[in-house]
Amino acid sequence: MVKEFTINLEKESFKGNLLDIGGKNYGIIYNLYKHYNKDTKLEYIENSKDNEKIEHKYYNVVTLFFYLNSLWSNVDMKKIIKECLNYLKEDGEIMIWDISKKYNEVLHCSIKVMLPENKMKEIRIKDYNLLKSKSKENTVKIIEPYFDILEIREIKELYYIRAKRKGLYKDEDFTNSNKFKVHSQQLSSKIFKSLHKGSKL
């Protein structure tokens, strides 16, 4: 039986440089970013061979849109989360949309995503691995050593987590630093989509 869900992202907007990490090219985050940043020049990378073009300590936001559930183990999830730290600025945020799955459970769902201008995008997620379990609680446990949780939303098996990176420079005033001024000139100038195979970034 196919489970059906609907999530509303009509008013979801992103500011600053964005790195969208995913195993499939849903194009949802990219189009949301483009809708609310119409005058911005976007650079879009789909090929994992171009990962060297992804800049370190450059992004204000990293998004994981229904990606973590595709990973096999907690070890793989932790690797991806730690890689996100390499690309985020010191005060950067991570935004995660995903779905929970229990052991001995088959996952087959349809998720309709409401977008601006009355557009709708449907994605399908299938997971027949009975030995795999994923949950919101598990995801929180994995990211908490590296991020401060800012917001959690949950609708049935679907969940959303927004968290801010824990940095070594919490007392530094970024608004007055030269490093911040340099990046502010490039704010909202790039969006990268990186496709992963396994746990490699």
XYZ file of C-alpha atoms in Angstrom:
201
model
C 0.000 0.000 0.000
C 1.311 3.414 -0.985
C 1.268 6.000 1.784
C 0.440 9.516 0.633
C 1.704 12.744 2.156
C 1.507 16.430 1.273
C 3.952 19.081 2.441
C 3.628 22.793 1.802
C 6.807 24.624 0.804
C 5.099 27.552 -0.916
C 6.622 30.077 1.470
C 9.935 28.321 2.120
C 12.749 30.686 1.171
C 16.514 30.577 1.497
C 18.994 33.401 1.907
C 22.682 33.265 1.234
C 24.730 30.625 -0.520
C 23.001 27.265 -0.666
C 24.329 23.732 -1.043
C 21.623 21.155 -1.805
C 22.792 17.600 -1.165
C 20.797 14.710 -2.567
C 20.890 11.335 -4.247
C 18.189 12.215 -6.772
C 17.587 15.378 -8.708
C 14.160 16.377 -7.455
C 14.925 19.995 -8.355
C 12.603 21.232 -5.598
C 15.115 23.142 -3.488
C 16.730 24.613 -6.596
C 13.422 25.939 -7.904
C 12.403 27.337 -4.517
C 15.690 29.187 -4.279
C 15.345 30.498 -7.817
C 11.761 31.653 -7.222
C 12.685 33.863 -4.261
C 16.014 35.032 -5.703
C 14.976 35.943 -9.234
C 17.828 38.386 -9.845
C 20.485 35.956 -8.712
C 22.867 34.205 -11.056
C 22.790 30.498 -10.237
C 25.472 27.893 -10.800
C 24.074 24.374 -10.858
C 26.274 21.310 -10.524
C 24.762 17.837 -10.895
C 27.766 15.676 -11.659
C 29.615 14.237 -8.670
C 32.841 14.633 -10.675
C 32.474 18.380 -10.164
C 32.540 18.149 -6.375
C 35.889 19.930 -6.284
C 34.010 23.076 -7.341
C 32.073 23.057 -4.074
C 33.725 25.634 -1.844
C 34.644 25.002 1.777
C 33.312 27.249 4.560
C 31.260 29.104 1.932
C 27.596 28.160 2.366
C 25.004 29.730 4.632
C 22.654 26.770 4.276
C 23.003 23.067 3.467
C 19.794 21.197 2.618
C 19.175 17.441 2.714
C 15.855 16.788 1.006
C 14.740 13.184 1.607
C 18.309 11.965 1.277
C 19.308 10.530 4.651
C 16.717 7.750 4.399
C 18.546 6.407 1.342
C 21.735 5.777 3.311
C 22.371 2.323 4.695
C 23.741 2.986 8.160
C 24.244 5.552 10.909
C 27.921 5.558 9.990
C 27.038 6.776 6.496
C 24.717 9.424 7.926
C 27.388 10.677 10.296
C 29.897 10.925 7.433
C 27.519 13.098 5.426
C 26.722 15.333 8.403
C 30.430 15.817 9.127
C 31.063 16.614 5.457
C 28.385 19.307 5.684
C 30.501 21.002 8.352
C 33.309 21.399 5.822
C 31.106 23.437 3.510
C 29.132 25.537 6.000
C 30.170 28.901 7.302
C 30.779 29.114 11.040
C 27.205 30.302 11.628
C 25.663 28.187 8.871
C 22.497 26.102 9.114
C 21.423 22.658 7.995
C 17.847 21.923 6.901
C 16.654 18.330 6.711
C 13.423 16.915 5.302
C 13.008 13.170 5.644
C 10.831 10.204 6.540
C 10.972 7.616 9.309
C 11.035 3.878 8.704
C 10.920 1.008 11.207
C 12.663 -2.355 11.130
C 10.727 -5.058 9.257
C 8.773 -2.358 7.474
C 8.461 -1.790 3.739
C 8.416 1.871 2.764
C 6.516 2.956 -0.334
C 5.194 6.484 -0.306
C 4.123 9.351 -2.501
C 4.961 12.856 -1.309
C 3.274 15.796 -2.978
C 5.167 19.044 -2.507
C 3.252 22.297 -2.842
C 5.372 25.006 -4.464
C 4.878 28.717 -5.241
C 2.497 29.765 -8.040
C 0.197 26.799 -7.336
C 2.716 24.313 -8.651
C 2.942 20.764 -7.365
C 5.794 18.262 -7.498
C 5.403 14.588 -6.610
C 8.257 12.411 -5.420
C 8.143 8.698 -4.653
C 10.266 6.915 -2.089
C 10.643 3.138 -1.999
C 12.650 1.119 0.487
C 12.143 -2.626 0.758
C 15.082 -3.236 3.087
C 13.581 -4.866 6.182
C 16.836 -4.530 8.112
C 16.994 -0.750 7.895
C 15.518 1.663 10.424
C 15.459 5.461 10.208
C 13.804 7.936 12.547
C 13.660 11.579 13.519
C 15.083 10.730 16.939
C 18.022 8.932 15.369
C 18.741 11.850 13.036
C 18.667 14.301 15.948
C 21.056 12.088 17.904
C 23.510 12.057 14.979
C 23.509 15.807 14.295
C 23.392 17.095 17.902
C 27.160 16.801 18.511
C 27.716 19.210 15.606
C 24.562 21.355 15.482
C 22.214 23.195 17.835
C 18.611 22.268 17.052
C 16.551 25.354 16.179
C 13.305 23.808 14.968
C 11.654 20.424 14.569
C 8.375 19.751 12.768
C 6.693 16.394 12.345
C 3.666 15.132 10.392
C 3.133 11.412 10.850
C 6.317 9.766 9.510
C 7.596 12.951 7.837
C 9.878 15.296 9.729
C 11.778 18.547 9.251
C 14.819 19.659 11.245
C 16.580 23.028 11.123
C 19.791 23.343 13.076
C 22.690 25.785 13.421
C 26.284 24.724 13.289
C 28.190 24.583 16.548
C 31.378 26.519 15.916
C 34.675 27.249 17.595
C 34.080 30.956 17.094
C 30.811 31.588 18.886
C 32.188 34.748 20.512
C 33.473 36.218 17.264
C 31.524 39.120 15.787
C 31.073 38.012 12.187
C 29.211 41.182 11.220
C 32.391 43.155 11.749
C 34.870 40.701 10.310
C 36.582 41.065 6.953
C 35.782 37.462 6.165
C 32.060 38.145 6.456
C 32.290 41.253 4.277
C 33.964 39.302 1.509
C 31.258 36.654 1.542
C 28.466 39.206 1.784
C 29.408 40.444 -1.669
C 28.711 36.951 -3.011
C 25.596 36.311 -0.949
C 22.917 34.366 -2.833
C 25.242 33.966 -5.812
C 25.529 30.203 -5.987
C 23.464 27.092 -5.537
C 25.145 23.734 -5.966
C 23.435 20.377 -6.299
C 25.766 17.524 -5.433
C 24.801 13.955 -6.287
C 26.145 11.232 -4.050
C 26.780 7.553 -4.469
C 26.839 5.790 -1.132
C 28.440 7.931 1.525
C 30.909 9.710 -0.756
C 30.550 13.449 -1.251
